[in-house]
PDB file of C-alpha atoms in Angstrom:
ATOM      1  CA  MET A 278      18.810  87.280  64.433  1.00  0.00           C
ATOM      2  CA  PRO A 279      15.940  88.967  66.340  1.00  0.00           C
ATOM      3  CA  PHE A 280      18.009  92.142  66.809  1.00  0.00           C
ATOM      4  CA  LEU A 281      19.409  92.604  63.301  1.00  0.00           C
ATOM      5  CA  LYS A 282      16.922  95.210  62.124  1.00  0.00           C
ATOM      6  CA  GLU A 283      16.972  97.196  65.374  1.00  0.00           C
ATOM      7  CA  ALA A 284      20.807  97.097  65.311  1.00  0.00           C
ATOM      8  CA  GLY A 285      20.841  98.682  61.870  1.00  0.00           C
ATOM      9  CA  PHE A 286      21.612  95.574  59.775  1.00  0.00           C
ATOM     10  CA  PRO A 287      19.501  94.054  56.977  1.00  0.00           C
ATOM     11  CA  GLU A 288      16.741  91.921  58.447  1.00  0.00           C
ATOM     12  CA  VAL A 289      16.358  88.287  57.503  1.00  0.00           C
ATOM     13  CA  VAL A 290      12.833  86.997  58.177  1.00  0.00           C
ATOM     14  CA  CYS A 291      13.188  83.494  59.576  1.00  0.00           C
ATOM     15  CA  ASP A 292      10.640  83.384  62.378  1.00  0.00           C
ATOM     16  CA  PHE A 293       6.930  82.597  62.588  1.00  0.00           C
ATOM     17  CA  ARG A 294       6.149  85.421  60.134  1.00  0.00           C
ATOM     18  CA  LEU A 295       7.570  83.122  57.425  1.00  0.00           C
ATOM     19  CA  PRO A 296       4.916  80.713  56.072  1.00  0.00           C
ATOM     20  CA  GLY A 297       5.810  77.109  56.805  1.00  0.00           C
ATOM     21  CA  VAL A 298       7.871  77.775  59.962  1.00  0.00           C
ATOM     22  CA  THR A 299       6.296  75.636  62.680  1.00  0.00           C
ATOM     23  CA  SER A 300       9.074  75.580  65.281  1.00  0.00           C
ATOM     24  CA  ILE A 301      12.172  77.562  66.259  1.00  0.00           C
ATOM     25  CA  SER A 302      15.040  76.241  68.395  1.00  0.00           C
ATOM     26  CA  CYS A 303      17.486  78.457  70.203  1.00  0.00           C
ATOM     27  CA  ASP A 304      20.667  77.350  71.948  1.00  0.00           C
ATOM     28  CA  THR A 305      20.836  79.820  74.779  1.00  0.00           C
ATOM     29  CA  HIS A 306      24.344  78.727  75.699  1.00  0.00           C
ATOM     30  CA  LYS A 307      25.623  80.362  72.492  1.00  0.00           C
ATOM     31  CA  TYR A 308      24.571  83.939  71.819  1.00  0.00           C
ATOM     32  CA  GLY A 309      22.361  83.911  74.878  1.00  0.00           C
ATOM     33  CA  PHE A 310      25.631  83.717  76.870  1.00  0.00           C
ATOM     34  CA  ALA A 311      24.145  81.123  79.228  1.00  0.00           C
ATOM     35  CA  PRO A 312      25.805  77.928  80.525  1.00  0.00           C
ATOM     36  CA  LYS A 313      25.998  74.839  78.332  1.00  0.00           C
ATOM     37  CA  GLY A 314      23.110  72.454  78.578  1.00  0.00           C
ATOM     38  CA  THR A 315      20.305  74.925  78.054  1.00  0.00           C
ATOM     39  CA  SER A 316      18.210  75.533  74.944  1.00  0.00           C
ATOM     40  CA  VAL A 317      14.724  76.587  73.992  1.00  0.00           C
ATOM     41  CA  VAL A 318      12.237  75.280  71.447  1.00  0.00           C
ATOM     42  CA  MET A 319       9.218  77.370  70.449  1.00  0.00           C
ATOM     43  CA  TYR A 320       6.200  76.221  68.449  1.00  0.00           C
ATOM     44  CA  ALA A 321       3.776  78.113  66.257  1.00  0.00           C
ATOM     45  CA  ASN A 322       0.847  76.803  68.283  1.00  0.00           C
ATOM     46  CA  LYS A 323      -0.004  74.698  71.303  1.00  0.00           C
ATOM     47  CA  GLN A 324      -1.114  71.722  69.272  1.00  0.00           C
ATOM     48  CA  LEU A 325       2.365  71.327  67.730  1.00  0.00           C
ATOM     49  CA  ARG A 326       3.933  71.459  71.164  1.00  0.00           C
ATOM     50  CA  HIS A 327       1.962  68.385  72.206  1.00  0.00           C
ATOM     51  CA  TYR A 328       4.117  66.237  69.904  1.00  0.00           C
ATOM     52  CA  GLN A 329       7.141  66.700  72.185  1.00  0.00           C
ATOM     53  CA  TYR A 330       5.256  65.496  75.262  1.00  0.00           C
ATOM     54  CA  PHE A 331       5.597  62.013  76.680  1.00  0.00           C
ATOM     55  CA  THR A 332       2.532  60.673  78.510  1.00  0.00           C
ATOM     56  CA  ILE A 333       1.464  57.206  79.637  1.00  0.00           C
ATOM     57  CA  ALA A 334      -1.813  56.498  81.393  1.00  0.00           C
ATOM     58  CA  THR A 335      -1.215  52.756  81.935  1.00  0.00           C
ATOM     59  CA  TRP A 336       1.973  52.915  83.941  1.00  0.00           C
ATOM     60  CA  PRO A 337       1.685  50.876  87.183  1.00  0.00           C
ATOM     61  CA  GLY A 338       2.910  53.914  89.136  1.00  0.00           C
ATOM     62  CA  GLY A 339      -0.003  55.980  87.903  1.00  0.00           C
ATOM     63  CA  ILE A 340      -0.435  58.566  85.199  1.00  0.00           C
ATOM     64  CA  TYR A 341       2.927  59.850  84.008  1.00  0.00           C
ATOM     65  CA  ALA A 342       3.371  63.003  81.936  1.00  0.00           C
ATOM     66  CA  SER A 343       6.556  64.806  80.995  1.00  0.00           C
ATOM     67  CA  PRO A 344       7.079  67.789  78.699  1.00  0.00           C
ATOM     68  CA  THR A 345       9.973  65.930  77.006  1.00  0.00           C
ATOM     69  CA  ILE A 346      11.158  62.362  76.459  1.00  0.00           C
ATOM     70  CA  ALA A 347      14.218  63.180  78.545  1.00  0.00           C
ATOM     71  CA  GLY A 348      12.139  63.469  81.726  1.00  0.00           C
ATOM     72  CA  SER A 349      13.882  65.051  84.704  1.00  0.00           C
ATOM     73  CA  ARG A 350      16.423  67.752  83.970  1.00  0.00           C
ATOM     74  CA  CYS A 351      18.905  69.722  86.046  1.00  0.00           C
ATOM     75  CA  GLY A 352      17.343  72.912  87.386  1.00  0.00           C
ATOM     76  CA  ALA A 353      20.675  74.609  88.135  1.00  0.00           C
ATOM     77  CA  VAL A 354      21.563  75.276  84.491  1.00  0.00           C
ATOM     78  CA  ILE A 355      18.015  76.507  83.785  1.00  0.00           C
ATOM     79  CA  ALA A 356      18.293  78.955  86.675  1.00  0.00           C
ATOM     80  CA  SER A 357      21.730  80.023  85.420  1.00  0.00           C
ATOM     81  CA  CYS A 358      20.314  80.610  81.964  1.00  0.00           C
ATOM     82  CA  TRP A 359      17.572  82.822  83.392  1.00  0.00           C
ATOM     83  CA  ALA A 360      20.129  84.759  85.444  1.00  0.00           C
ATOM     84  CA  ALA A 361      22.379  85.290  82.410  1.00  0.00           C
ATOM     85  CA  MET A 362      19.504  86.537  80.242  1.00  0.00           C
ATOM     86  CA  ALA A 363      18.176  88.790  83.005  1.00  0.00           C
ATOM     87  CA  LYS A 364      21.695  90.244  83.488  1.00  0.00           C
ATOM     88  CA  MET A 365      22.109  90.907  79.744  1.00  0.00           C
ATOM     89  CA  GLY A 366      18.656  92.365  79.200  1.00  0.00           C
ATOM     90  CA  ARG A 367      17.324  93.576  75.869  1.00  0.00           C
ATOM     91  CA  ASP A 368      19.789  96.442  75.646  1.00  0.00           C
ATOM     92  CA  GLY A 369      22.702  94.107  76.348  1.00  0.00           C
ATOM     93  CA  TYR A 370      21.755  91.703  73.575  1.00  0.00           C
ATOM     94  CA  LEU A 371      21.161  94.586  71.164  1.00  0.00           C
ATOM     95  CA  GLN A 372      24.653  95.984  71.835  1.00  0.00           C
ATOM     96  CA  GLU A 373      26.239  92.540  71.426  1.00  0.00           C
ATOM     97  CA  CYS A 374      24.439  92.149  68.117  1.00  0.00           C
ATOM     98  CA  LYS A 375      25.986  95.404  66.909  1.00  0.00           C
ATOM     99  CA  ASN A 376      29.433  94.344  68.118  1.00  0.00           C
ATOM    100  CA  ILE A 377      29.405  90.796  66.818  1.00  0.00           C
ATOM    101  CA  VAL A 378      27.744  91.368  63.465  1.00  0.00           C
ATOM    102  CA  GLY A 379      29.951  94.405  62.998  1.00  0.00           C
ATOM    103  CA  CYS A 380      32.954  92.158  63.620  1.00  0.00           C
ATOM    104  CA  ARG A 381      31.733  89.658  61.035  1.00  0.00           C
ATOM    105  CA  ILE A 382      31.388  92.460  58.455  1.00  0.00           C
ATOM    106  CA  LYS A 383      34.949  93.569  59.255  1.00  0.00           C
ATOM    107  CA  LEU A 384      36.321  90.035  58.726  1.00  0.00           C
ATOM    108  CA  GLN A 385      34.272  89.583  55.579  1.00  0.00           C
ATOM    109  CA  GLN A 386      35.599  92.787  54.073  1.00  0.00           C
ATOM    110  CA  ALA A 387      39.139  91.679  54.932  1.00  0.00           C
ATOM    111  CA  VAL A 388      38.635  88.333  53.188  1.00  0.00           C
ATOM    112  CA  GLU A 389      37.276  90.120  50.116  1.00  0.00           C
ATOM    113  CA  GLN A 390      40.549  92.111  49.970  1.00  0.00           C
ATOM    114  CA  ILE A 391      42.663  88.929  49.691  1.00  0.00           C
ATOM    115  CA  PRO A 392      42.828  87.868  45.988  1.00  0.00           C
ATOM    116  CA  GLU A 393      43.396  84.184  46.824  1.00  0.00           C
ATOM    117  CA  LEU A 394      40.217  83.959  48.903  1.00  0.00           C
ATOM    118  CA  TYR A 395      36.519  84.542  48.299  1.00  0.00           C
ATOM    119  CA  VAL A 396      33.458  84.633  50.531  1.00  0.00           C
ATOM    120  CA  VAL A 397      31.003  81.747  50.196  1.00  0.00           C
ATOM    121  CA  GLY A 398      27.353  82.721  50.094  1.00  0.00           C
ATOM    122  CA  GLU A 399      25.931  85.943  51.454  1.00  0.00           C
ATOM    123  CA  PRO A 400      26.606  86.270  55.208  1.00  0.00           C
ATOM    124  CA  THR A 401      23.807  87.855  57.218  1.00  0.00           C
ATOM    125  CA  SER A 402      24.555  87.439  60.877  1.00  0.00           C
ATOM    126  CA  SER A 403      27.683  86.330  62.830  1.00  0.00           C
ATOM    127  CA  VAL A 404      29.193  83.676  60.551  1.00  0.00           C
ATOM    128  CA  VAL A 405      31.366  84.115  57.488  1.00  0.00           C
ATOM    129  CA  ALA A 406      32.649  81.281  55.292  1.00  0.00           C
ATOM    130  CA  PHE A 407      35.426  81.599  52.781  1.00  0.00           C
ATOM    131  CA  ALA A 408      37.153  79.398  50.198  1.00  0.00           C
ATOM    132  CA  SER A 409      40.362  79.730  48.175  1.00  0.00           C
ATOM    133  CA  ARG A 410      41.534  79.996  44.591  1.00  0.00           C
ATOM    134  CA  TRP A 411      44.350  77.981  43.037  1.00  0.00           C
ATOM    135  CA  PRO A 412      47.152  77.459  44.001  1.00  0.00           C
ATOM    136  CA  VAL A 413      46.146  78.121  47.618  1.00  0.00           C
ATOM    137  CA  ASN A 414      44.518  75.142  49.363  1.00  0.00           C
ATOM    138  CA  ILE A 415      42.016  76.301  51.955  1.00  0.00           C
ATOM    139  CA  TYR A 416      42.822  73.404  54.333  1.00  0.00           C
ATOM    140  CA  GLY A 417      46.457  74.478  54.234  1.00  0.00           C
ATOM    141  CA  VAL A 418      45.300  77.917  55.340  1.00  0.00           C
ATOM    142  CA  MET A 419      43.448  76.246  58.203  1.00  0.00           C
ATOM    143  CA  ASP A 420      46.660  74.511  59.316  1.00  0.00           C
ATOM    144  CA  GLU A 421      48.598  77.749  59.183  1.00  0.00           C
ATOM    145  CA  MET A 422      45.940  79.520  61.195  1.00  0.00           C
ATOM    146  CA  LYS A 423      46.013  76.710  63.720  1.00  0.00           C
ATOM    147  CA  HIS A 424      49.752  77.259  64.172  1.00  0.00           C
ATOM    148  CA  ARG A 425      48.902  80.853  64.985  1.00  0.00           C
ATOM    149  CA  GLY A 426      46.351  79.874  67.600  1.00  0.00           C
ATOM    150  CA  TRP A 427      43.110  80.001  65.584  1.00  0.00           C
ATOM    151  CA  ASP A 428      40.696  77.052  65.456  1.00  0.00           C
ATOM    152  CA  LEU A 429      38.619  77.469  62.320  1.00  0.00           C
ATOM    153  CA  ASN A 430      35.825  75.129  61.259  1.00  0.00           C
ATOM    154  CA  PRO A 431      36.447  73.180  58.037  1.00  0.00           C
ATOM    155  CA  MET A 432      33.618  72.560  55.597  1.00  0.00           C
ATOM    156  CA  GLN A 433      33.136  70.711  52.312  1.00  0.00           C
ATOM    157  CA  ASP A 434      31.051  71.075  49.120  1.00  0.00           C
ATOM    158  CA  PRO A 435      32.691  73.425  48.495  1.00  0.00           C
ATOM    159  CA  PRO A 436      35.927  73.100  50.496  1.00  0.00           C
ATOM    160  CA  CYS A 437      36.005  76.169  52.746  1.00  0.00           C
ATOM    161  CA  LEU A 438      36.442  77.412  56.294  1.00  0.00           C
ATOM    162  CA  HIS A 439      34.074  79.358  58.479  1.00  0.00           C
ATOM    163  CA  ILE A 440      34.325  81.368  61.647  1.00  0.00           C
ATOM    164  CA  ALA A 441      31.444  82.208  63.960  1.00  0.00           C
ATOM    165  CA  CYS A 442      32.203  85.567  65.551  1.00  0.00           C
ATOM    166  CA  THR A 443      31.519  85.866  69.255  1.00  0.00           C
ATOM    167  CA  ARG A 444      32.175  88.363  72.032  1.00  0.00           C
ATOM    168  CA  LEU A 445      35.699  86.941  72.189  1.00  0.00           C
ATOM    169  CA  THR A 446      36.351  87.585  68.489  1.00  0.00           C
ATOM    170  CA  VAL A 447      35.449  91.272  68.587  1.00  0.00           C
ATOM    171  CA  PRO A 448      38.589  92.581  70.391  1.00  0.00           C
ATOM    172  CA  VAL A 449      41.004  90.405  68.324  1.00  0.00           C
ATOM    173  CA  ALA A 450      39.559  90.991  64.844  1.00  0.00           C
ATOM    174  CA  ASP A 451      42.707  92.846  63.690  1.00  0.00           C
ATOM    175  CA  GLU A 452      44.960  90.028  64.851  1.00  0.00           C
ATOM    176  CA  PHE A 453      42.806  87.491  62.967  1.00  0.00           C
ATOM    177  CA  ILE A 454      43.034  89.549  59.768  1.00  0.00           C
ATOM    178  CA  ARG A 455      46.819  89.850  60.124  1.00  0.00           C
ATOM    179  CA  ASP A 456      47.257  86.115  60.702  1.00  0.00           C
ATOM    180  CA  LEU A 457      44.901  85.219  57.852  1.00  0.00           C
ATOM    181  CA  ASN A 458      46.910  87.292  55.405  1.00  0.00           C
ATOM    182  CA  GLU A 459      50.160  85.744  56.604  1.00  0.00           C
ATOM    183  CA  SER A 460      48.741  82.255  56.375  1.00  0.00           C
ATOM    184  CA  VAL A 461      47.633  82.753  52.761  1.00  0.00           C
ATOM    185  CA  VAL A 462      51.082  84.045  51.874  1.00  0.00           C
ATOM    186  CA  ALA A 463      52.732  81.005  53.499  1.00  0.00           C
ATOM    187  CA  VAL A 464      50.517  78.485  51.691  1.00  0.00           C
ATOM    188  CA  LYS A 465      50.902  80.254  48.352  1.00  0.00           C
ATOM    189  CA  ALA A 466      54.673  80.173  48.731  1.00  0.00           C
ATOM    190  CA  ASN A 467      54.670  76.423  49.345  1.00  0.00           C
ATOM    191  CA  PRO A 468      51.441  74.891  47.998  1.00  0.00           C
ATOM    192  CA  ASP A 469      52.826  71.321  48.114  1.00  0.00           C
ATOM    193  CA  GLY A 470      53.807  71.536  51.762  1.00  0.00           C
ATOM    194  CA  TYR A 471      50.372  70.826  53.214  1.00  0.00           C
ATOM    195  CA  THR A 472      49.424  67.490  51.673  1.00  0.00           C
ATOM    196  CA  LYS A 473      49.825  65.594  54.977  1.00  0.00           C
ATOM    197  CA  GLY A 474      47.786  67.886  57.189  1.00  0.00           C
ATOM    198  CA  SER A 475      44.092  68.786  57.159  1.00  0.00           C
ATOM    199  CA  GLN A 476      44.168  68.686  53.368  1.00  0.00           C
ATOM    200  CA  ALA A 477      44.824  64.919  53.463  1.00  0.00           C
ATOM    201  CA  ILE A 478      41.878  64.309  55.772  1.00  0.00           C
ATOM    202  CA  TYR A 479      39.188  66.533  54.251  1.00  0.00           C
ATOM    203  CA  GLY A 480      40.500  66.168  50.735  1.00  0.00           C
ATOM    204  CA  PHE A 481      40.215  62.383  51.013  1.00  0.00           C
ATOM    205  CA  ALA A 482      36.645  62.543  52.288  1.00  0.00           C
ATOM    206  CA  ALA A 483      35.629  64.674  49.341  1.00  0.00           C
ATOM    207  CA  THR A 484      37.028  62.193  46.825  1.00  0.00           C
ATOM    208  CA  VAL A 485      35.352  59.049  48.215  1.00  0.00           C
ATOM    209  CA  PRO A 486      32.439  58.272  45.843  1.00  0.00           C
ATOM    210  CA  ASP A 487      30.436  56.382  48.492  1.00  0.00           C
ATOM    211  CA  SER A 488      29.950  58.559  51.595  1.00  0.00           C
ATOM    212  CA  THR A 489      28.760  55.548  53.618  1.00  0.00           C
ATOM    213  CA  ILE A 490      32.395  54.449  53.831  1.00  0.00           C
ATOM    214  CA  VAL A 491      33.314  57.723  55.511  1.00  0.00           C
ATOM    215  CA  ASP A 492      30.300  57.276  57.838  1.00  0.00           C
ATOM    216  CA  GLU A 493      31.551  53.818  58.847  1.00  0.00           C
ATOM    217  CA  VAL A 494      35.040  55.159  59.561  1.00  0.00           C
ATOM    218  CA  ALA A 495      33.527  57.959  61.688  1.00  0.00           C
ATOM    219  CA  GLN A 496      31.406  55.409  63.561  1.00  0.00           C
ATOM    220  CA  GLY A 497      34.483  53.282  64.185  1.00  0.00           C
ATOM    221  CA  PHE A 498      36.252  56.304  65.657  1.00  0.00           C
ATOM    222  CA  ILE A 499      33.321  56.977  68.035  1.00  0.00           C
ATOM    223  CA  ASP A 500      33.350  53.274  69.013  1.00  0.00           C
ATOM    224  CA  THR A 501      36.908  53.689  70.278  1.00  0.00           C
ATOM    225  CA  LEU A 502      35.694  56.427  72.641  1.00  0.00           C
ATOM    226  CA  TYR A 503      33.357  53.946  74.305  1.00  0.00           C
ATOM    227  CA  ALA A 504      35.924  51.141  74.469  1.00  0.00           C
ATOM    228  CA  VAL A 505      36.618  49.870  77.997  1.00  0.00           C
TER     229      VAL A 505
END
């Protein structure tokens, strides 16, 4: 986002220049290309930052103060994050912005050329979401893409898929477009053949009038992960 204007793309003001923005978080392990487990939070002023501190003056061990509730953190991933960002440099991030956003635009234009699909919203950075028109079910398209090696993210309200372009997407954009076209053709040819796949899962969730039921089912699933 910080490099959009300099890279030649329309700028979206979403930083401290926008009235009401008091904090900005950044997961450096994503488009910062740093290891997982690192992220940054920035505040509009020092007073706001104080709310994330944890301090206690009455602890028997003495005065305790920590910049976060989490307390001690691993320094190795922080050092790795610094090394990754120093290696990339401003020019590196600017070039990756051009490559990745350019890739998103290419995929978006390809989706717009498929009559059975349409783009959701107005993409501005690296992510493009798309939905389908009858008789093509978008979750059937997801299953077909999965058979071809693509792991797309399903969404609801409206039912759609999205892909976040990364450095890995850039060199395989043409393959993605080819497989997406083939997947749409396959689903359109057999629209009733995908009722037991992802369509059954996400379609069911969308039809449940009380979302708390879905929440309880999801909580039960997570419980099984902690079962001993």
